[in-house]
CSV table of C-alpha atoms in Angstrom, one decimal:
chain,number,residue,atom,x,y,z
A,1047,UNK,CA,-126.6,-2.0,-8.2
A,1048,UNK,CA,-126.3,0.8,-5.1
A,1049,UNK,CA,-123.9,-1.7,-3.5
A,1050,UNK,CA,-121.5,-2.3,-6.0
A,1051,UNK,CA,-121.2,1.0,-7.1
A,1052,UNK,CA,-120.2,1.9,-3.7
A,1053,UNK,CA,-118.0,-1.1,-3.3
A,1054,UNK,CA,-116.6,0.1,-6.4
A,1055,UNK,CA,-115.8,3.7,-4.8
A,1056,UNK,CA,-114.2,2.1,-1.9
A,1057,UNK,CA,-112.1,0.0,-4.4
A,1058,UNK,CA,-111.2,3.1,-6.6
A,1059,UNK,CA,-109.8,5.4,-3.3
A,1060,UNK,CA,-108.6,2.2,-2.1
A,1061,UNK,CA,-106.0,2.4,-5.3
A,1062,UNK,CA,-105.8,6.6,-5.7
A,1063,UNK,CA,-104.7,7.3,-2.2
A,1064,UNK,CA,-101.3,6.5,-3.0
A,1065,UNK,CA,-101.0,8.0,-5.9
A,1066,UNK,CA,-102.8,10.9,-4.3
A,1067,UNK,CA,-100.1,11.4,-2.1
A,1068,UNK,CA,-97.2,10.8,-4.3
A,1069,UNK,CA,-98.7,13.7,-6.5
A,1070,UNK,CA,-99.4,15.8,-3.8
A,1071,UNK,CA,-95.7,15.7,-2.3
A,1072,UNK,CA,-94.1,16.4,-5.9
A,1073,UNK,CA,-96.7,19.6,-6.3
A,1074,UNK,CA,-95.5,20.4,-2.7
A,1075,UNK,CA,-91.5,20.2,-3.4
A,1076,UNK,CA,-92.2,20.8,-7.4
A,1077,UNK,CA,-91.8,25.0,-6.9
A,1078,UNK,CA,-88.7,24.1,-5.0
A,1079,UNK,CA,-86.8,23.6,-7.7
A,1080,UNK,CA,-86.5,26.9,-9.0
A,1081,UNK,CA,-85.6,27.7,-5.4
A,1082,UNK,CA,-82.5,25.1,-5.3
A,1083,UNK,CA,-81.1,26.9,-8.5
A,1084,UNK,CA,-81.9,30.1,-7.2
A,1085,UNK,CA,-79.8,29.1,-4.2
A,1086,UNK,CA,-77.0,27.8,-6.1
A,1087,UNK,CA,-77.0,31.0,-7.8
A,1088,UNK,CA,-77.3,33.4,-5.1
A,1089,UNK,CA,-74.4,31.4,-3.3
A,1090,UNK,CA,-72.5,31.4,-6.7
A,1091,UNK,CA,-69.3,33.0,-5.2
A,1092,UNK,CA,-69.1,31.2,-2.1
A,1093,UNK,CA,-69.7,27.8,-3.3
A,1094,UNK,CA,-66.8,28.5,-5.7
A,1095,UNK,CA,-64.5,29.5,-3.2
A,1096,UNK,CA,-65.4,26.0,-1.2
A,1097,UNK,CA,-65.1,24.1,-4.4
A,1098,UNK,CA,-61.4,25.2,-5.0
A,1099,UNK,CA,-60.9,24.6,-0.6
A,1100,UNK,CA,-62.0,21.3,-1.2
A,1101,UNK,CA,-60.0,20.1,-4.3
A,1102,UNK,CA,-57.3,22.8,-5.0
A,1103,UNK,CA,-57.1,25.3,-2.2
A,1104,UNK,CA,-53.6,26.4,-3.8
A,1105,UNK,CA,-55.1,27.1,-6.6
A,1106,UNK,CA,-52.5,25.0,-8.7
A,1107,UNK,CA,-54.7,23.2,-11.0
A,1108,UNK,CA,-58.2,25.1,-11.4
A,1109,UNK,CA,-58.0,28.5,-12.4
A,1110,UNK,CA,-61.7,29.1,-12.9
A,1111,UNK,CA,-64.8,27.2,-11.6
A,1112,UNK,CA,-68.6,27.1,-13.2
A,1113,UNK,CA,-71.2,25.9,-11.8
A,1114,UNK,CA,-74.3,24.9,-13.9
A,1115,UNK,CA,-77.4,25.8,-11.6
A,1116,UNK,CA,-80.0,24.0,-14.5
A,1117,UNK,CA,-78.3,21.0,-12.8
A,1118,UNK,CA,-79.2,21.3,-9.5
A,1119,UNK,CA,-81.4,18.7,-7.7
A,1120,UNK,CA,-83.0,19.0,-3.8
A,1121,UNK,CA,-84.1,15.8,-1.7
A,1122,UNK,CA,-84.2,14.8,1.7
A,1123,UNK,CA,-82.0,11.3,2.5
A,1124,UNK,CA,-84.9,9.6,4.3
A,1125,UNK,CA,-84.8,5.9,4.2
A,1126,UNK,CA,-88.5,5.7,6.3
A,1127,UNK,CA,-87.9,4.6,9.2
A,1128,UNK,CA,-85.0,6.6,9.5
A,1129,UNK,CA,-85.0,10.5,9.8
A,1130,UNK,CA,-83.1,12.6,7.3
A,1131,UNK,CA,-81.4,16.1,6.0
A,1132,UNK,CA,-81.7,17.7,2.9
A,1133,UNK,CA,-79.3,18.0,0.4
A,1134,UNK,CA,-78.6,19.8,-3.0
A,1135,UNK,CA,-76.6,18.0,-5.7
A,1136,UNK,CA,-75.5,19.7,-8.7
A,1137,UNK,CA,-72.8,19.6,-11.7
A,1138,UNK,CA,-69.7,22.0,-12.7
A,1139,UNK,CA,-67.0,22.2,-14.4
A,1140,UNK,CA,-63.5,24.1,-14.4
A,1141,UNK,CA,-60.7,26.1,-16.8
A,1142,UNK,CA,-64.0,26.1,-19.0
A,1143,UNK,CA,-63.8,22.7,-20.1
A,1144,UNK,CA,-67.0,20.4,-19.8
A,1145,UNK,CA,-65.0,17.7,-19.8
A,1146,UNK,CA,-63.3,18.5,-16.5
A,1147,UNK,CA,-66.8,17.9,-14.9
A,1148,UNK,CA,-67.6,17.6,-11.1
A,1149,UNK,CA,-70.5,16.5,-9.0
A,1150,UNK,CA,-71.0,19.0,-6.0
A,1151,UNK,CA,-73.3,18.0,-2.4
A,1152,UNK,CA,-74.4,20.7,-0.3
A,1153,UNK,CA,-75.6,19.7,2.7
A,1154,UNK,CA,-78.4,21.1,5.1
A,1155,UNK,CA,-77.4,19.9,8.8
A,1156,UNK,CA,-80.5,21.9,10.1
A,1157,UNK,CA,-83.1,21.0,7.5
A,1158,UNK,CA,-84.6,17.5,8.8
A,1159,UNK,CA,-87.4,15.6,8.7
A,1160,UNK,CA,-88.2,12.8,11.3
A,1161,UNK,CA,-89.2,9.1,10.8
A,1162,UNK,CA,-91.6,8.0,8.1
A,1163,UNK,CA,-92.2,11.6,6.9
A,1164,UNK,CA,-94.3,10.3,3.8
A,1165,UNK,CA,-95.0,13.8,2.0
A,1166,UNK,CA,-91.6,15.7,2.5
A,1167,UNK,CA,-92.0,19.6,3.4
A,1168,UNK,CA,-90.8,22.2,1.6
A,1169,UNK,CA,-87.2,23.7,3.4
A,1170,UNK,CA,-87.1,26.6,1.7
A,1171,UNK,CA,-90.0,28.1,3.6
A,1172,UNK,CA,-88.1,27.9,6.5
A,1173,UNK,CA,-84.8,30.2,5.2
A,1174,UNK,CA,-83.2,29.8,8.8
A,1175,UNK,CA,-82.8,26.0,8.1
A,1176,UNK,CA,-80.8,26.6,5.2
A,1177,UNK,CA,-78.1,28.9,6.7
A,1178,UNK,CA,-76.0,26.3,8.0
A,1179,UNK,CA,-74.4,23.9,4.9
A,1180,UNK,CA,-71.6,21.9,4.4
A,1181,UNK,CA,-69.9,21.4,0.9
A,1182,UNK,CA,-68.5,18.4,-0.5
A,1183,UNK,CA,-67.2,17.2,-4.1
A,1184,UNK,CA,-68.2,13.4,-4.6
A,1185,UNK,CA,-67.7,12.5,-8.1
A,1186,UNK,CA,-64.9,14.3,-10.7
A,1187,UNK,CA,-64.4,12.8,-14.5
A,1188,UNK,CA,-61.3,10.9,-15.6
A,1189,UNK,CA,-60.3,13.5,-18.2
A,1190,UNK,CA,-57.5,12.9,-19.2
A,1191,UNK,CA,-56.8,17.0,-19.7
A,1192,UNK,CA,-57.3,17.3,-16.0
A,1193,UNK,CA,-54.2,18.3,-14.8
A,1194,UNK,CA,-55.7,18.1,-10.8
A,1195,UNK,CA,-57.3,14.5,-11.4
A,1196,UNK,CA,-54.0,13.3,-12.9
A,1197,UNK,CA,-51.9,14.5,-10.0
A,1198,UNK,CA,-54.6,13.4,-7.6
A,1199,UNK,CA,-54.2,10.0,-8.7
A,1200,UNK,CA,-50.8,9.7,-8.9
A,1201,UNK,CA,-51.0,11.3,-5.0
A,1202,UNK,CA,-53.3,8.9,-4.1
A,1203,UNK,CA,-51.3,5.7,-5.5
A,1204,UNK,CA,-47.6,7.0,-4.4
A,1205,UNK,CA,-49.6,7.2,-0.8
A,1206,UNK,CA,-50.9,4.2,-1.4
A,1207,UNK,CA,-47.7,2.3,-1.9
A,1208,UNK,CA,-46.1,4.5,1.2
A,1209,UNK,CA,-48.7,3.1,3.1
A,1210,UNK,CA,-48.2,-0.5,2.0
A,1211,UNK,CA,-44.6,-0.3,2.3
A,1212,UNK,CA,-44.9,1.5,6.3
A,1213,UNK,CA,-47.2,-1.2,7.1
A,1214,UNK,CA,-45.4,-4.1,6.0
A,1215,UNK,CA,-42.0,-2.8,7.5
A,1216,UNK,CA,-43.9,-2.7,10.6
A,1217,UNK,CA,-45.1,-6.0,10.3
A,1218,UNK,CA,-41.9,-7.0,9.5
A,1219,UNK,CA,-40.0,-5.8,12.4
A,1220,UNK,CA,-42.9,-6.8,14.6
A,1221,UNK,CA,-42.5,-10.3,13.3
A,1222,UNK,CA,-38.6,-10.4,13.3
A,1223,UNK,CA,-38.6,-8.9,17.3
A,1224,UNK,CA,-40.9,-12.0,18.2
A,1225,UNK,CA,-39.4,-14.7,16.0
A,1226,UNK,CA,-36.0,-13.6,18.1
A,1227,UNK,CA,-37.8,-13.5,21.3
A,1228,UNK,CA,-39.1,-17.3,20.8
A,1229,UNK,CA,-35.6,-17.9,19.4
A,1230,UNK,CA,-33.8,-17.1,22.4
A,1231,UNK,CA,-36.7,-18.6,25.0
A,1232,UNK,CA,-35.9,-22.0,22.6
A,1233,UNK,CA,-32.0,-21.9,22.5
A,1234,UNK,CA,-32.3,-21.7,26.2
A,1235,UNK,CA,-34.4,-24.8,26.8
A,1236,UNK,CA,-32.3,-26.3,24.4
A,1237,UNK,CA,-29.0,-26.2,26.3
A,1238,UNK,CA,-31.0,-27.3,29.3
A,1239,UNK,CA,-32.1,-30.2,27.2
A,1240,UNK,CA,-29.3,-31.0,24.8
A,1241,UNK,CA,-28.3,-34.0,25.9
A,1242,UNK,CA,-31.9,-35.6,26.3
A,1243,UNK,CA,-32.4,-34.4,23.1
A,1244,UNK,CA,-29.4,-36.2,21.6
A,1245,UNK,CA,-30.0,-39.3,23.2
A,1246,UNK,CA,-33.8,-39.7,22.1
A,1247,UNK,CA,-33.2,-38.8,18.3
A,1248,UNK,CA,-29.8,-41.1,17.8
A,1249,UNK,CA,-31.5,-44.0,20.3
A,1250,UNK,CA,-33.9,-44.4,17.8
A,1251,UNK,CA,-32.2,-43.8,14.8
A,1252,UNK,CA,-29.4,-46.5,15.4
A,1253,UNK,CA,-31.9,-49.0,16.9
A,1254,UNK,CA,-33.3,-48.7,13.4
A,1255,UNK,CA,-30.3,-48.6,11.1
A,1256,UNK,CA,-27.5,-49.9,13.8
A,1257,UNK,CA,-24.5,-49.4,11.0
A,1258,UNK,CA,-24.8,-45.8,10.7
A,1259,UNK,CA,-23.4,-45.1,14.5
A,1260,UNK,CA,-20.5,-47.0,12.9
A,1261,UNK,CA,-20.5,-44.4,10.2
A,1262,UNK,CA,-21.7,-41.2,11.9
A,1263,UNK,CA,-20.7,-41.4,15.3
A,1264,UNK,CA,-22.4,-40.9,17.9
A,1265,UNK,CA,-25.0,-37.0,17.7
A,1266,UNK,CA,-22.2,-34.6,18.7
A,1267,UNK,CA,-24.8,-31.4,18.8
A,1268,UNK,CA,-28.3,-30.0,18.4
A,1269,UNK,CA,-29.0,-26.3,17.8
A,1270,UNK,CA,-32.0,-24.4,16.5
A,1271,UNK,CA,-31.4,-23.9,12.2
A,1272,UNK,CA,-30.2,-20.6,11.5
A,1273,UNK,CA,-32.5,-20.9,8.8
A,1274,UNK,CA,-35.4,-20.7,11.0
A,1275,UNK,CA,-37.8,-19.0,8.2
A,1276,UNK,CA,-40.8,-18.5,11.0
A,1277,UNK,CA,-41.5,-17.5,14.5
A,1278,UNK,CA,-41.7,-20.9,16.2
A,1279,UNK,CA,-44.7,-22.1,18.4
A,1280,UNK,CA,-46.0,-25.3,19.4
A,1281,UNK,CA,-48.2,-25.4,16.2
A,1282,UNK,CA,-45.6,-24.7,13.8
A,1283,UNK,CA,-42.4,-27.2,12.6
A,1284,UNK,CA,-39.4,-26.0,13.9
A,1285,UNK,CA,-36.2,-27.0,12.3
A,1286,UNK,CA,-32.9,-27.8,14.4
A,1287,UNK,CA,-29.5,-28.6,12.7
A,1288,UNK,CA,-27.6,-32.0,14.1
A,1289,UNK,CA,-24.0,-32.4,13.5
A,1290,UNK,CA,-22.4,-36.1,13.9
A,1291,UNK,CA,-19.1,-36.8,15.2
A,1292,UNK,CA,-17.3,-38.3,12.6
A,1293,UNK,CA,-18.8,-35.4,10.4
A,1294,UNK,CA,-18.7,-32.2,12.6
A,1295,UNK,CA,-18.7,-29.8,9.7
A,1296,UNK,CA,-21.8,-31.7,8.0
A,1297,UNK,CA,-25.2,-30.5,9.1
A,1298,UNK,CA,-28.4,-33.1,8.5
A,1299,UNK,CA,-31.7,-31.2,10.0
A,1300,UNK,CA,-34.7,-32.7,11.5
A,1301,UNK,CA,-38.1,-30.8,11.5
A,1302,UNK,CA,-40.3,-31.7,14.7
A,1303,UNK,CA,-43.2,-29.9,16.8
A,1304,UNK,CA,-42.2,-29.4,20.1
A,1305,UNK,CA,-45.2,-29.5,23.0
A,1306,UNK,CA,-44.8,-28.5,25.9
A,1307,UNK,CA,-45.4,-30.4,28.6
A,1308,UNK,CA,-47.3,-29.1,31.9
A,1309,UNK,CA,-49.2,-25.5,31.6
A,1310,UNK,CA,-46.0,-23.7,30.9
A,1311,UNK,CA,-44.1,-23.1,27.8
A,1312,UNK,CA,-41.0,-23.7,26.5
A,1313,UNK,CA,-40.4,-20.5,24.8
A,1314,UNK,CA,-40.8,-18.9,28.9
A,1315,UNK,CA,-39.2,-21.3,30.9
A,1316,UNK,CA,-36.1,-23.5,29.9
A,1317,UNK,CA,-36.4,-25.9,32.9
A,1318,UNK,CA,-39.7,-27.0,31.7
A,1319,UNK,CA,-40.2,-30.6,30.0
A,1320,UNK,CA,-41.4,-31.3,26.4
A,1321,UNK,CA,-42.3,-33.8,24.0
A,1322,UNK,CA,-41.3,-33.7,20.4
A,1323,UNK,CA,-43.4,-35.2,17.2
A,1324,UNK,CA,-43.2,-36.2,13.5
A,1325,UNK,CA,-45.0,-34.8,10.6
A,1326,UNK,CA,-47.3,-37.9,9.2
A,1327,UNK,CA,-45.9,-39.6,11.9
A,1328,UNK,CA,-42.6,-40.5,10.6
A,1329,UNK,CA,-39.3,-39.9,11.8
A,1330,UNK,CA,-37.3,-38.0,9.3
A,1331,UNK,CA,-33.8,-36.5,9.1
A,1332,UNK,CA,-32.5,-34.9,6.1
A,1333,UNK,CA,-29.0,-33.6,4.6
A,1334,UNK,CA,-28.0,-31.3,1.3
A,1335,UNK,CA,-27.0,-32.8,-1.6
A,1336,UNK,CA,-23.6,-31.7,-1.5
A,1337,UNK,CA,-23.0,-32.8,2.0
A,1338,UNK,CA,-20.5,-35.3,2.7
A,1339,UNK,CA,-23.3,-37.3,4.7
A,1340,UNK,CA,-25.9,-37.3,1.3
A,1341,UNK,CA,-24.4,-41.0,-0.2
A,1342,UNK,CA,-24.1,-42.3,4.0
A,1343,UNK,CA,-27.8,-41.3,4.2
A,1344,UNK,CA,-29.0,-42.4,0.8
A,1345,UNK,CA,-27.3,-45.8,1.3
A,1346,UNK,CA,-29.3,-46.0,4.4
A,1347,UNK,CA,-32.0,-48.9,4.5
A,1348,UNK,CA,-34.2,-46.2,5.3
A,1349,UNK,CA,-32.5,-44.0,2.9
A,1350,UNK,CA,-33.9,-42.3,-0.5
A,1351,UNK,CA,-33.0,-40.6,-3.5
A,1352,UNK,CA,-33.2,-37.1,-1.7
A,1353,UNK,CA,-30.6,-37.7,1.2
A,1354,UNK,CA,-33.2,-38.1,3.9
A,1355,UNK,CA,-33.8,-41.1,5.9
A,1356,UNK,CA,-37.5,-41.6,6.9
A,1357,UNK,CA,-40.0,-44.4,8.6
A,1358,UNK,CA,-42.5,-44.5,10.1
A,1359,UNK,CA,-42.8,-44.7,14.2
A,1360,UNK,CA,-43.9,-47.9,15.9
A,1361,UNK,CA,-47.5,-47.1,18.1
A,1362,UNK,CA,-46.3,-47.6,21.3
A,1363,UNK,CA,-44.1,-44.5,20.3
A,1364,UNK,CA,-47.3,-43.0,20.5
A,1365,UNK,CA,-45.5,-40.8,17.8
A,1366,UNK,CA,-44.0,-39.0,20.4
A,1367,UNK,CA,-40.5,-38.4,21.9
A,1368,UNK,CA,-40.2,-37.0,25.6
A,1369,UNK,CA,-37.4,-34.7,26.0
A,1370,UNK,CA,-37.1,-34.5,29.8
């Protein structure tokens, strides 16, 4: 019977320690309290003063400030195993409206507690802790009386969109100086490799369909589109215009990824050689519907509905056309 009542006493502080503690820390920071509302009141004047610095230091909006010291709450922002301050949040309001509510911070730079401080000390016994704070307003109600939340919103979204707007201009112009970088590096290998370029597209084209070189004429020119929508690269499409002799006015456009052949690039040195390749693996070469070349393309054996002659490349192509 001896032992089991002593097991039972182990058992029992086994289970009231905790709680022990927990009681024991809120007794010791329980007469703090009154101290935290006693500070807030004996600072009355100066927290005002930083309240208006904070939201309205011209004083546009908030004529009056009151702050409601029954509100205030002390506590230390200890995680455990991290060390903390202490801070003091409280409520108030301004131009005597409830409504226009705000919570306050206050916070203690000097008044910390290291790691796993389980029962929390009491700051106020140590006044010189407490002479150093910093002031901040975290939370204000949406009112819609509030005069200063009203025009703090519409601040905050006109430099919002000022913001959007600088930072896409300067994407914009950051794009559009490299897209005519890469433009001018690529018109420069072209007219090195015009010709090659010429000969590979309408060598395979005619050996395909041999009555449109009767119809077309021979490829009088390649150029890079002027509608070039994007900066090219070796993993993007890049679109070049082809004009026909019979029909130099007429523009039909092919849409090919150019690779580079060797370490260096084409868009850095125009001497260098290149292949060129097919999306899906299909040659393709496309005109508008009101160009004169639409019906010569559409009649096309490899011709459709949408002016574009397409089909697909034969393996030993390896899909691939070498531009040297």
């Amino acid at each position: 019977m001896l032992k089991i009542l002593k097991t039972n006493k182990w058992i029992f502080l086994a289970v009231s320690v905790p709680f022990l503690i927990i009681i024991l820390s809120y007794l010791l920071m329980g007469h703090s309290f009154g101290n935290t509302a006693k500070f807030i009141h004996v600072h009355e004047d100066t927290i005002k003063r930083e309240i208006l610095a904070d939201i309205d230091s011209q004083g546009q909006y908030i004529k009056s400030v009151t702050l409601l010291p029954g509100s205030a709450m002390g506590s230390f922002d200890n995680g455990g195993d991290v060390g903390g301050n202490y801070h003091i949040y409280f409520r108030a309001y301004v131009n005597n409206n409830r409504k226009q509510s705000m919570k306050v911070e206050i916070y203690f730079p000097d008044a910390g507690i290291p790691p796993f401080t389980f029962i929390k000390p009491n700051p106020y016994k140590s006044p010189e802790t407490m002479e150093r704070w910093y002031l901040s307003v975290q939370e204000v109600s949406n009112d819609p009386s509030w005069d200063w939340k009203r025009e703090q919103d519409k601040l905050t979204e006109t430099m919002n969109k000022l913001s959007d707007v600088a930072v896409r201009k300067a994407k914009d112009a950051s794009w559009q100086i490299q897209k005519e970088i890469m433009i001018r590096f690529l018109n420069k290998w072209l007219n090195e490799h015009e010709e090659n370029f010429k000969l590979a597209i309408q060598t395979d084209l005619y050996r395909n369909d041999p009555e449109l070189e009767q119809k077309l004429g021979k490829i009088q020119s390649i150029s890079v589109s002027e509608y070039q929508m994007y900066i090219p690269s070796t993993g993007s499409d890049i679109r070049f215009d082809v004009r026909f002799e019979k029909y130099p006015e007429e523009v039909a456009t092919i849409n090919v990824r150019l690779h580079s052949q060797g370490e260096q690039s084409v868009f850095k040195d125009p001497l260098v050689a290149a292949t060129i390749s097919f999306e899906n693996e299909r040659f393709a070469i496309k005109t508008e519907y009101d160009s004169k070349l639409f019906p010569i393309f559409n009649q096309s054996r490899f011709g459709n509905s949408n002016g574009e002659i397409s089909y697909k490349l034969p393996k030993d192509y390896e899909n691939q056309f070498l531009i040297p």
